PDB file of C-alpha atoms in Angstrom:
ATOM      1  CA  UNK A  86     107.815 173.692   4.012  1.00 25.00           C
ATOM      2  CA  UNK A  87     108.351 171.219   7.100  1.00 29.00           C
ATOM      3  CA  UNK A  88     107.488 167.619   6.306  1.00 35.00           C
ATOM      4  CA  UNK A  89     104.632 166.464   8.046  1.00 38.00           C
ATOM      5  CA  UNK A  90     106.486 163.223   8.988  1.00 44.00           C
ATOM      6  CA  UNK A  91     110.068 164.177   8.796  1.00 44.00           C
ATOM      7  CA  UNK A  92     111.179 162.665   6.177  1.00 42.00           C
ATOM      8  CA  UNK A  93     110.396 164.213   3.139  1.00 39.00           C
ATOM      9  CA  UNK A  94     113.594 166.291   3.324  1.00 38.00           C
ATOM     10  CA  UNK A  95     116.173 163.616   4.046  1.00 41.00           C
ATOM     11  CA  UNK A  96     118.716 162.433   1.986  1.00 42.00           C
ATOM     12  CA  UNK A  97     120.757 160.702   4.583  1.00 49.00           C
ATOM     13  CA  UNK A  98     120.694 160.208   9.188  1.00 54.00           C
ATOM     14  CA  UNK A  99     122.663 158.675  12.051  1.00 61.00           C
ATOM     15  CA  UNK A 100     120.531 157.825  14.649  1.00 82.00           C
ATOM     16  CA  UNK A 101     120.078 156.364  17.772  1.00 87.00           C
ATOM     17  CA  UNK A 102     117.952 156.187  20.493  1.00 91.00           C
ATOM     18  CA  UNK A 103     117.921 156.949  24.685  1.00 93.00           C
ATOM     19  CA  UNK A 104     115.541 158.020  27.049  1.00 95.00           C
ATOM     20  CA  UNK A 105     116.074 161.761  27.206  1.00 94.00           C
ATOM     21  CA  UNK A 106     115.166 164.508  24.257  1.00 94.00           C
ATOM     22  CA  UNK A 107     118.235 166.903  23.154  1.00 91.00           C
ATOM     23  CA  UNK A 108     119.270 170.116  25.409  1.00 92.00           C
ATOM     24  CA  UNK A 109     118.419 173.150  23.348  1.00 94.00           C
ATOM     25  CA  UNK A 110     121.568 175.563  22.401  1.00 93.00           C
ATOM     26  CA  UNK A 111     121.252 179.408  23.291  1.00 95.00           C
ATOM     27  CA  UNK A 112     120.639 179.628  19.346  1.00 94.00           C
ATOM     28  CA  UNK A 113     117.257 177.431  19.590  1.00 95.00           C
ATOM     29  CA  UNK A 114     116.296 179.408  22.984  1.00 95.00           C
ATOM     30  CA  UNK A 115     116.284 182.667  21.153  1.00 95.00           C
ATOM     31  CA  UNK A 116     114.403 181.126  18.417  1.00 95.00           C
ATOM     32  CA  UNK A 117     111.669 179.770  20.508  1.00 95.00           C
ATOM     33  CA  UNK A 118     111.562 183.256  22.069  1.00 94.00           C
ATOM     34  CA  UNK A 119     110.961 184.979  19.136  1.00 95.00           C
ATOM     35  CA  UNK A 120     108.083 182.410  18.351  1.00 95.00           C
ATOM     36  CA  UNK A 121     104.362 184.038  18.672  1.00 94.00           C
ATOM     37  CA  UNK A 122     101.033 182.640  19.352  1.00 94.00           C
ATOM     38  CA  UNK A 123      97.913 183.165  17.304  1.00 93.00           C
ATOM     39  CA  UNK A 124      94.921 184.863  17.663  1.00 93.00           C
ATOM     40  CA  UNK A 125      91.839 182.439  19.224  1.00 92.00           C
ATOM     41  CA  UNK A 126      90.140 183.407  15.758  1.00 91.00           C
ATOM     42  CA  UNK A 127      92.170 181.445  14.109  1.00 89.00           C
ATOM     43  CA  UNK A 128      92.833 178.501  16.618  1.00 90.00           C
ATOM     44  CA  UNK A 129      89.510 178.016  15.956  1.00 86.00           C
ATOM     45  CA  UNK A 130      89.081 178.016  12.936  1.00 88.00           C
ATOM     46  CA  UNK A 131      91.974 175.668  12.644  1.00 88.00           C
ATOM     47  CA  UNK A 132      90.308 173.170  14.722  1.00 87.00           C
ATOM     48  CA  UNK A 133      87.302 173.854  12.552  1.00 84.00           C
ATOM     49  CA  UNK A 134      88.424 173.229   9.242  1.00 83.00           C
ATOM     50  CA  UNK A 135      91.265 170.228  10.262  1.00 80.00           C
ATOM     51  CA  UNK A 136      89.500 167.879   8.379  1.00 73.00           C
ATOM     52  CA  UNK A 137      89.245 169.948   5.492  1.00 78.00           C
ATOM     53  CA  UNK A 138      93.168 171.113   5.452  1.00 73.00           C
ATOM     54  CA  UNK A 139      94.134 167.313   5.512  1.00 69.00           C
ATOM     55  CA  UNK A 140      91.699 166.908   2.463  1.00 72.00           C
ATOM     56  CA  UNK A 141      93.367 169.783   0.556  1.00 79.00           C
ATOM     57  CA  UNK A 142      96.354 168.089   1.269  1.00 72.00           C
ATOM     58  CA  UNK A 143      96.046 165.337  -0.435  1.00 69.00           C
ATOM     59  CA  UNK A 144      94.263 166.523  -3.117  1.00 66.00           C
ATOM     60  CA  UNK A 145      97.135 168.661  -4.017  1.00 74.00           C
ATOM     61  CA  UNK A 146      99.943 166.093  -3.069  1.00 66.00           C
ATOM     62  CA  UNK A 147      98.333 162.833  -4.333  1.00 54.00           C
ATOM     63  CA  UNK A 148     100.405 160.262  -2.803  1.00 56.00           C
ATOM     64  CA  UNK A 149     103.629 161.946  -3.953  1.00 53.00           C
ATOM     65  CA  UNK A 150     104.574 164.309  -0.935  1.00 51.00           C
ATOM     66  CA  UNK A 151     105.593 161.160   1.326  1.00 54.00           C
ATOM     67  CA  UNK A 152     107.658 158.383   1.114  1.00 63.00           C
ATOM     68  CA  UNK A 153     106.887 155.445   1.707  1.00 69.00           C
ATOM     69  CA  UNK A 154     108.182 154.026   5.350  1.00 75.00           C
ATOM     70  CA  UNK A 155     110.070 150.637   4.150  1.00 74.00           C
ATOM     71  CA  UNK A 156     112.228 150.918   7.030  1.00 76.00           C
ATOM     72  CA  UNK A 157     108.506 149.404   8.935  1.00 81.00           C
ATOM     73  CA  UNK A 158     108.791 145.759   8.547  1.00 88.00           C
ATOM     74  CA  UNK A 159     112.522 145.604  10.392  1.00 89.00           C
ATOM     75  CA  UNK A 160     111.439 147.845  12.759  1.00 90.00           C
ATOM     76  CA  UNK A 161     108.347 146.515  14.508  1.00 93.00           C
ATOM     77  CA  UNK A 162     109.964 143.081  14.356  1.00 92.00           C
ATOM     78  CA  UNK A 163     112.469 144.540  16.668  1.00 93.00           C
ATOM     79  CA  UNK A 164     109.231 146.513  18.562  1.00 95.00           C
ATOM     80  CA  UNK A 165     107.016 143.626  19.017  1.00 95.00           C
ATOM     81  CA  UNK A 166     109.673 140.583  19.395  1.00 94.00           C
ATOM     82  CA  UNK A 167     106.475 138.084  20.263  1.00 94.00           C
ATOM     83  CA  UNK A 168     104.634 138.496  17.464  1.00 92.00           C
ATOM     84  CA  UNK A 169     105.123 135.916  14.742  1.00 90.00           C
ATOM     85  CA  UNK A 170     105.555 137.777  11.559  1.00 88.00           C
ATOM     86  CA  UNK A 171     106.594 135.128   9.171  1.00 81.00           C
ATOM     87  CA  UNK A 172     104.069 132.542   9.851  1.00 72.00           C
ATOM     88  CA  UNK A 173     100.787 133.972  11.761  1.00 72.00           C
ATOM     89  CA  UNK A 174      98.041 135.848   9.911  1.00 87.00           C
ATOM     90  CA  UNK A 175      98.563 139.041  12.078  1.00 94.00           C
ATOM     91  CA  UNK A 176      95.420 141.529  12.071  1.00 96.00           C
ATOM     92  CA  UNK A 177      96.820 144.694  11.346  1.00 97.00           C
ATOM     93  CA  UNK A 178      95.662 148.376  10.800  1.00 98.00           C
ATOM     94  CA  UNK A 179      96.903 151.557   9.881  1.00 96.00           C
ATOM     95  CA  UNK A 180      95.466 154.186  11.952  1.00 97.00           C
ATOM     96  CA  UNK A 181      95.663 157.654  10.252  1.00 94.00           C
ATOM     97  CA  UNK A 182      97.198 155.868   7.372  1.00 92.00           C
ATOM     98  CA  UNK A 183      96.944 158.557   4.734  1.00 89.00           C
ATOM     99  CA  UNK A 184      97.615 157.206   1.341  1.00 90.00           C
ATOM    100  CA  UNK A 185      99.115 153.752   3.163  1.00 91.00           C
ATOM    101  CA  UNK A 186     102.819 154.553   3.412  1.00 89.00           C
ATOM    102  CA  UNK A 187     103.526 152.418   6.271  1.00 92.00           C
ATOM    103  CA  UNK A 188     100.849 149.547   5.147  1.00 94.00           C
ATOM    104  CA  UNK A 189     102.155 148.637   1.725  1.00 93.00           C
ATOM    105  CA  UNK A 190     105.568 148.317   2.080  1.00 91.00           C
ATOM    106  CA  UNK A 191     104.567 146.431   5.245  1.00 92.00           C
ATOM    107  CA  UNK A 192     102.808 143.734   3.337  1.00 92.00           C
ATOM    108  CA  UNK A 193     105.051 143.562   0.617  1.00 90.00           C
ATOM    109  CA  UNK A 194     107.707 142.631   3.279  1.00 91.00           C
ATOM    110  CA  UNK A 195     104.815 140.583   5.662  1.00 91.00           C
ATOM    111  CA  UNK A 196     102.580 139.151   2.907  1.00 91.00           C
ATOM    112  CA  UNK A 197     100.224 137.211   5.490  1.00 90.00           C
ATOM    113  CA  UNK A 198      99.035 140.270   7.235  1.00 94.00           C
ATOM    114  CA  UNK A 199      95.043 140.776   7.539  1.00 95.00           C
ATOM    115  CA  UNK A 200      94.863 144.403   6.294  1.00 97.00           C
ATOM    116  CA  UNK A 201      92.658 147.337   7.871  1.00 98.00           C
ATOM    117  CA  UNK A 202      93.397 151.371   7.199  1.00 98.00           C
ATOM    118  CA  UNK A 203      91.607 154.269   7.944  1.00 97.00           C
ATOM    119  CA  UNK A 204      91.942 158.097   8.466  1.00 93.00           C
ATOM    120  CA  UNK A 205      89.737 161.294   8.087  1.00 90.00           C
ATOM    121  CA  UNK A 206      90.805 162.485   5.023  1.00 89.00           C
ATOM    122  CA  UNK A 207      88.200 161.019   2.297  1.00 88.00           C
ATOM    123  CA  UNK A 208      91.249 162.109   0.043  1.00 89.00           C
ATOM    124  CA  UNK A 209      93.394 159.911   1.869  1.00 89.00           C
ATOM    125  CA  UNK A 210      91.393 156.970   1.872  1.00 93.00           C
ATOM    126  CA  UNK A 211      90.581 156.691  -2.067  1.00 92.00           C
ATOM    127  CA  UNK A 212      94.018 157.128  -3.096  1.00 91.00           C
ATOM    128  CA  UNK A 213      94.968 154.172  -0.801  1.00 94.00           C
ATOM    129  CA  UNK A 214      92.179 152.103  -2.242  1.00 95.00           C
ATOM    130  CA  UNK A 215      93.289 153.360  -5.855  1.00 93.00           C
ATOM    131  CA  UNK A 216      96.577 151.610  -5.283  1.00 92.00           C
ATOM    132  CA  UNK A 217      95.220 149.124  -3.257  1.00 96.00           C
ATOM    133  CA  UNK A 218      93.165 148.179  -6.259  1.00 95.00           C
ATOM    134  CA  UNK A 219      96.164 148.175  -8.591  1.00 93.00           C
ATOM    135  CA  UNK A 220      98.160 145.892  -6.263  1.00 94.00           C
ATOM    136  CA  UNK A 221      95.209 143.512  -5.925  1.00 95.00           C
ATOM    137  CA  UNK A 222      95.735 143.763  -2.114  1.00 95.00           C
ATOM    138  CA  UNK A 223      92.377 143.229   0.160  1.00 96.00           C
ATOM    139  CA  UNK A 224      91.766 146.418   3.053  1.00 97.00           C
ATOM    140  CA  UNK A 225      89.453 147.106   4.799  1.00 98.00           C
ATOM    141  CA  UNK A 226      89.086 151.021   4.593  1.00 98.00           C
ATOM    142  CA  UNK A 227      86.820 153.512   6.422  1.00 97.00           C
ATOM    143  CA  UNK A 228      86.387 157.227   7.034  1.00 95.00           C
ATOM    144  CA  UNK A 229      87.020 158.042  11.164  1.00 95.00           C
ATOM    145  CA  UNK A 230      87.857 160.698  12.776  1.00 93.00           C
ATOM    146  CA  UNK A 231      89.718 159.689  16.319  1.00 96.00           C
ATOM    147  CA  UNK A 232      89.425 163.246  17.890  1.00 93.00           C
ATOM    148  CA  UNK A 233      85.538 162.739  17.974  1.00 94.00           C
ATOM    149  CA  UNK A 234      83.750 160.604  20.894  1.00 95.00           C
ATOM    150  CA  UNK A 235      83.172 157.408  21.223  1.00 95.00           C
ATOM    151  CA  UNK A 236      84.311 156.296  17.575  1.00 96.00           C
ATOM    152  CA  UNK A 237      82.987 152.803  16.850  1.00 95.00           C
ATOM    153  CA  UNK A 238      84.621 150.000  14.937  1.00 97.00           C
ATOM    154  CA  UNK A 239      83.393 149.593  11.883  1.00 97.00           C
ATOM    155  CA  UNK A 240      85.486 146.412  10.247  1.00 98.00           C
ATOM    156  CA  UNK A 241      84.856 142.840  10.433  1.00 97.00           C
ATOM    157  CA  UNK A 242      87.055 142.584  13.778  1.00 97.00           C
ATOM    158  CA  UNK A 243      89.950 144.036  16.114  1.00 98.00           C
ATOM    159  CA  UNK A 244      93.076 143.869  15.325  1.00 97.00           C
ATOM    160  CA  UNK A 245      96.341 142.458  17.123  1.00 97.00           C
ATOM    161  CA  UNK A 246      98.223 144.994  15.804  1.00 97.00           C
ATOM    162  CA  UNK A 247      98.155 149.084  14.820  1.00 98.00           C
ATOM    163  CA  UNK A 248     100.306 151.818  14.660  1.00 96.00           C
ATOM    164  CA  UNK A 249     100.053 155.467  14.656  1.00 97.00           C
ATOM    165  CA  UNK A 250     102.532 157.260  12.801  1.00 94.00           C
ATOM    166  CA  UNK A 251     102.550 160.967  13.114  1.00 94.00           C
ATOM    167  CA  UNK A 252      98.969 160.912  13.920  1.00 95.00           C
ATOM    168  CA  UNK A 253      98.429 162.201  17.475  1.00 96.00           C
ATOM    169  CA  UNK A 254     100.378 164.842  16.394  1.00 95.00           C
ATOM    170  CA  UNK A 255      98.254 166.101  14.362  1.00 92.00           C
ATOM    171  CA  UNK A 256      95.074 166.288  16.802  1.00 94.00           C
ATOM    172  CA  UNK A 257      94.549 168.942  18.972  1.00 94.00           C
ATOM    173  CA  UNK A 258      96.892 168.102  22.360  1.00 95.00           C
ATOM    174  CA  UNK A 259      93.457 168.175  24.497  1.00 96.00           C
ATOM    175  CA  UNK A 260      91.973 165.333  21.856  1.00 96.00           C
ATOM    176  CA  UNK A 261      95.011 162.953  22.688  1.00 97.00           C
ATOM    177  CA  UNK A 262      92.712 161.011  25.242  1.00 97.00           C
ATOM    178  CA  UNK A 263      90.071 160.791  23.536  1.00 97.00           C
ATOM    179  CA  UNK A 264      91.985 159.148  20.552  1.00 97.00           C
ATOM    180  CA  UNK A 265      93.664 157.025  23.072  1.00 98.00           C
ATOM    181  CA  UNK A 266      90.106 155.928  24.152  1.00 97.00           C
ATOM    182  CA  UNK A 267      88.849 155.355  20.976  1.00 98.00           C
ATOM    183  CA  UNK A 268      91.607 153.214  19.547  1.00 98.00           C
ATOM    184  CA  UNK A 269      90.717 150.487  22.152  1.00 97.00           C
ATOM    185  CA  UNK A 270      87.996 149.560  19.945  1.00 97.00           C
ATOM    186  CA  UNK A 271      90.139 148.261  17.466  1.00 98.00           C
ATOM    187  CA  UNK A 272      92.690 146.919  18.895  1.00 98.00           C
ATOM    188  CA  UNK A 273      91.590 143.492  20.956  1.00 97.00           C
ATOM    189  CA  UNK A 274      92.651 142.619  24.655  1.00 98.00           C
ATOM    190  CA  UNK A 275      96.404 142.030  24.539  1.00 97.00           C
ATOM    191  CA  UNK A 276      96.957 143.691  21.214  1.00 97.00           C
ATOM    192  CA  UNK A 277      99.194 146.568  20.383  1.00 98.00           C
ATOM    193  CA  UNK A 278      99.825 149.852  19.356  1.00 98.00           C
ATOM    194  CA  UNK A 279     102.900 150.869  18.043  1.00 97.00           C
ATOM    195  CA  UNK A 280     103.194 154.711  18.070  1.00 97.00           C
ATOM    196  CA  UNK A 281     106.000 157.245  16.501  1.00 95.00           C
ATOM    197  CA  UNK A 282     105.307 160.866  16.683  1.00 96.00           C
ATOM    198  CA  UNK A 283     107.678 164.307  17.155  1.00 96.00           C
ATOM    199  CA  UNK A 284     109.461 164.648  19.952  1.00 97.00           C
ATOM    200  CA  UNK A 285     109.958 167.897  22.037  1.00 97.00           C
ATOM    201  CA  UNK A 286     112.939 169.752  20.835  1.00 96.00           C
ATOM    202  CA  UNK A 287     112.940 168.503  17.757  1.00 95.00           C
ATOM    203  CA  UNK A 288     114.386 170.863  15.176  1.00 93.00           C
ATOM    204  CA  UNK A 289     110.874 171.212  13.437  1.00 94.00           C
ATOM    205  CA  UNK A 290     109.682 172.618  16.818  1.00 96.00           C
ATOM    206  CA  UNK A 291     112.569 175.545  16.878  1.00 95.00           C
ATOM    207  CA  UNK A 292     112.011 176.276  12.921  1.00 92.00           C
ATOM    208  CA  UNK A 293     108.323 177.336  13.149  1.00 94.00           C
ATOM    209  CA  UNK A 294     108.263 181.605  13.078  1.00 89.00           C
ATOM    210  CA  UNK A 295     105.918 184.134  13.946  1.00 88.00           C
ATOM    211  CA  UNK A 296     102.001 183.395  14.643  1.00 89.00           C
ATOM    212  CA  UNK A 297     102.541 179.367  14.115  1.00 94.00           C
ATOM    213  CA  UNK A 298     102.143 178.281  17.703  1.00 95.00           C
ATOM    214  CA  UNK A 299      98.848 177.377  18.495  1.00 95.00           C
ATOM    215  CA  UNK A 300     100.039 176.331  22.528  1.00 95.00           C
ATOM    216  CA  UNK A 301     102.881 174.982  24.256  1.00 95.00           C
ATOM    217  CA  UNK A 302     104.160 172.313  21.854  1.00 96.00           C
ATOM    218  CA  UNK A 303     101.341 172.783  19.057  1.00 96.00           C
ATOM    219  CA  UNK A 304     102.148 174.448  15.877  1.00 96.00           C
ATOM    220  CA  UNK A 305     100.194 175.046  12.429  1.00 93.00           C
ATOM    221  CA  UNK A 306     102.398 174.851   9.200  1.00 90.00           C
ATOM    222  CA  UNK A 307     101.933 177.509   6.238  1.00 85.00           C
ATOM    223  CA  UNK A 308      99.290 174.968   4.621  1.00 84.00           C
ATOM    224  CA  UNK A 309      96.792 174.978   7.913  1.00 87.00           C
ATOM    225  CA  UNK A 310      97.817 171.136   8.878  1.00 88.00           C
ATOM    226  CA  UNK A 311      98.597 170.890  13.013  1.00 91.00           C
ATOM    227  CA  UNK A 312     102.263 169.283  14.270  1.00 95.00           C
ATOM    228  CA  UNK A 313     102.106 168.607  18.446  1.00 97.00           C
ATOM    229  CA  UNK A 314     105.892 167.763  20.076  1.00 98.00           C
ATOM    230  CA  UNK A 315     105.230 165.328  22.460  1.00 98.00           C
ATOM    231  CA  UNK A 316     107.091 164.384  25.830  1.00 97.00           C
ATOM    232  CA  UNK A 317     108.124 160.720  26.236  1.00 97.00           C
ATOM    233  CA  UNK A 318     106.332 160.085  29.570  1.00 97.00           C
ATOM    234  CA  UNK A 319     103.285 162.292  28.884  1.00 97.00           C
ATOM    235  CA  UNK A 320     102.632 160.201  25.474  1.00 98.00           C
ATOM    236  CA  UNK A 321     102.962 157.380  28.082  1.00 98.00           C
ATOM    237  CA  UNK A 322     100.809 158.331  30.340  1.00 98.00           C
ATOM    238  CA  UNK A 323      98.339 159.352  27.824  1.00 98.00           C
ATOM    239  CA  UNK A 324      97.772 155.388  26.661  1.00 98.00           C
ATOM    240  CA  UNK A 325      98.467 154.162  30.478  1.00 98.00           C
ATOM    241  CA  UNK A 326      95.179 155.914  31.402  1.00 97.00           C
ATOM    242  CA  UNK A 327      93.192 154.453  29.041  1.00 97.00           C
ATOM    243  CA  UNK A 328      93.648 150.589  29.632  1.00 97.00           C
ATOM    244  CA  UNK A 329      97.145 150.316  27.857  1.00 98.00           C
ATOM    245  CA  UNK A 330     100.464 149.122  28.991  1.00 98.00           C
ATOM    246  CA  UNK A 331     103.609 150.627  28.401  1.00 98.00           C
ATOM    247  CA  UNK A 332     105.776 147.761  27.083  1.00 98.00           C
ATOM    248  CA  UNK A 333     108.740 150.116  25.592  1.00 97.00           C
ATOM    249  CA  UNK A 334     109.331 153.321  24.993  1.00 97.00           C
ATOM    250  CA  UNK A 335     112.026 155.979  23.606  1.00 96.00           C
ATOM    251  CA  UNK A 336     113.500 159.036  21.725  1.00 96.00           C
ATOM    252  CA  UNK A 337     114.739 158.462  18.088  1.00 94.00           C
ATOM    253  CA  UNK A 338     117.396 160.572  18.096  1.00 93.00           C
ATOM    254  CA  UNK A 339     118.081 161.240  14.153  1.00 90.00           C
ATOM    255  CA  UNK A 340     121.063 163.797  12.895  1.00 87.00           C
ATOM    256  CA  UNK A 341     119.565 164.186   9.349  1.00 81.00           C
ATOM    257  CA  UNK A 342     121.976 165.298   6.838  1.00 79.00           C
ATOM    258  CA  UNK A 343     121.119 167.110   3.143  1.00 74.00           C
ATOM    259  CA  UNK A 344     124.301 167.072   1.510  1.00 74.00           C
ATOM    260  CA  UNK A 345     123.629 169.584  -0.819  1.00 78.00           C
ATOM    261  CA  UNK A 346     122.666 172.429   1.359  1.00 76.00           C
ATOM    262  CA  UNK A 347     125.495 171.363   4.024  1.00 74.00           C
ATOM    263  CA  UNK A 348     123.092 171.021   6.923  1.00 77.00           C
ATOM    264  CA  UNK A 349     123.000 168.726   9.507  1.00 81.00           C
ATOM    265  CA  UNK A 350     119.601 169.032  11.377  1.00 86.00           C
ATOM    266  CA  UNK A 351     118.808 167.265  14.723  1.00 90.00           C
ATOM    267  CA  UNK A 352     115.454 165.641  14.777  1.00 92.00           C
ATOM    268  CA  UNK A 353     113.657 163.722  17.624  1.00 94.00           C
ATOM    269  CA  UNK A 354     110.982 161.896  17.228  1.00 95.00           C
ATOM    270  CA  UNK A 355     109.193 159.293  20.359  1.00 96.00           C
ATOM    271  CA  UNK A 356     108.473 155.444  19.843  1.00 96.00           C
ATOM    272  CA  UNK A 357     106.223 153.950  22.221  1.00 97.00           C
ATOM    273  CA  UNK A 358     104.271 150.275  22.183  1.00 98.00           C
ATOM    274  CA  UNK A 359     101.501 149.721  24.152  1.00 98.00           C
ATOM    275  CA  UNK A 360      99.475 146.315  25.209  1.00 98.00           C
ATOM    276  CA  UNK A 361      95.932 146.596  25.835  1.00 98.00           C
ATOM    277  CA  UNK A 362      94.641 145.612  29.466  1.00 97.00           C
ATOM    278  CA  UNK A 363      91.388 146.797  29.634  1.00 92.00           C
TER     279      UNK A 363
END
């Protein structure tokens, strides 16, 4: 099964990052060929039921299928240089967080963060606030779904800081706006977003077989969960048109390497930050 993050399958990378995706070989050209779309029956349905595939998810995987992301803290220090990690109390949410993979190795590593999660799988959520509960951490937690319009904030205040990791992804490529809309409401004027997602070309993208692409870019995995491989400037521009400022933005390039199958597999993923202006 692909990972729904990447990472589930590593046991070791190189990396590094530039401005331009990978060139495909004639190999991964004849794979993409032999990709096939589905029927609209079941794009539908898939859009239908996303909310309920995410739920099954996690009420098969528990909080075992991912790891969690303690690369986080090091990385959005380098990501968000102005932000005062070690001192301020910093705001910050996890936006599709799942069962909090990115938000409590965070704090263990940033213990004066102000914590806020939320994402649309109920299943999701109380497994987060079953370990949140056993850590004796404070969150904030809610049920939202940011494909639907004009989500409201429902915690005590915006945030200076969120991220979205492999989220967009997930939602329907012609939702992307309105997610982008609705995450203004939490995050306050000048506050950020820190985003990491697939990238196009990745070797995810090239893997998927017959009757898994939804559209250009969008894919459904064996279990019914959605992966979207995103270009660097249109994930830009997707946050630039609704009141956000590009302050960096790149391709992870990541040569992941399982040692006991004797692959090396080139992934791409994008990492973007973005400043609310409006």
């Amino acid at each position: 099964m692909i990972a729904a993050d990447g990472e589930a399958e590593e046991e070791g990378f190189y990396s590094y990052s530039s401005q331009d995706s990978r060139e495909l070989s004639e190999d991964d050209l004849e794979k993409l060929k032999k990709q096939t779309t589905v029927n609209d029956f079941k794009k539908n349905k898939l859009e239908i039921e996303a909310r309920r595939n995410w739920d099954k998810f996690y009420h098969r995987n528990k909080d075992n299928f991912f790891k969690d992301r303690n690369w986080s803290s090091e990385d959005l220090k380098i990501i968000c240089p102005d932000l005062n990690f070690a001192t301020s109390s910093i705001a910050y949410l996890e936006a599709g967080c799942g069962v909090g993979n990115m938000l409590f190795p965070l704090v263990s590593e940033l213990p004066n963060l102000k914590l806020f999660a939320f994402d649309f799988s109920a299943n999701a959520v109380k497994l987060l606030e079953k370990r949140a509960e056993e850590l004796k951490l404070e969150v904030e937690t809610s049920v939202i779904d940011l494909s639907l319009e004009n989500v409201q904030n429902p915690f005590s205040q915006q945030v200076d800081l969120a991220t979205l990791i492999f989220v967009l992804s997930a939602i329907h490529p012609e939702k992307h706006k309105i997610a982008a809309e609705n995450m203004r409401n939490f995050v306050k004027m000048s506050g950020s977003i820190v985003v990491r997602d697939y990238g196009i070309n990745d070797h995810a993208m090239i893997r998927f077989g017959r009757e898994s692409r939804i559209s250009d870019r969008f894919y459904v995995r064996q279990d019914g969960t959605r992966a979207y491989y995103f270009d660097l400037e249109e994930l830009s521009k997707i946050f630039e048109n609704c009141g956000f400022r590009c302050e960096s933005k790149e391709y992870l390039h990541r040569l992941t390497i399982n040692h006991k199958k004797g692959l090396k597999v080139p992934r791409i993923f994008v990492q973007a930050r973005f400043v609310r202006e409006k």
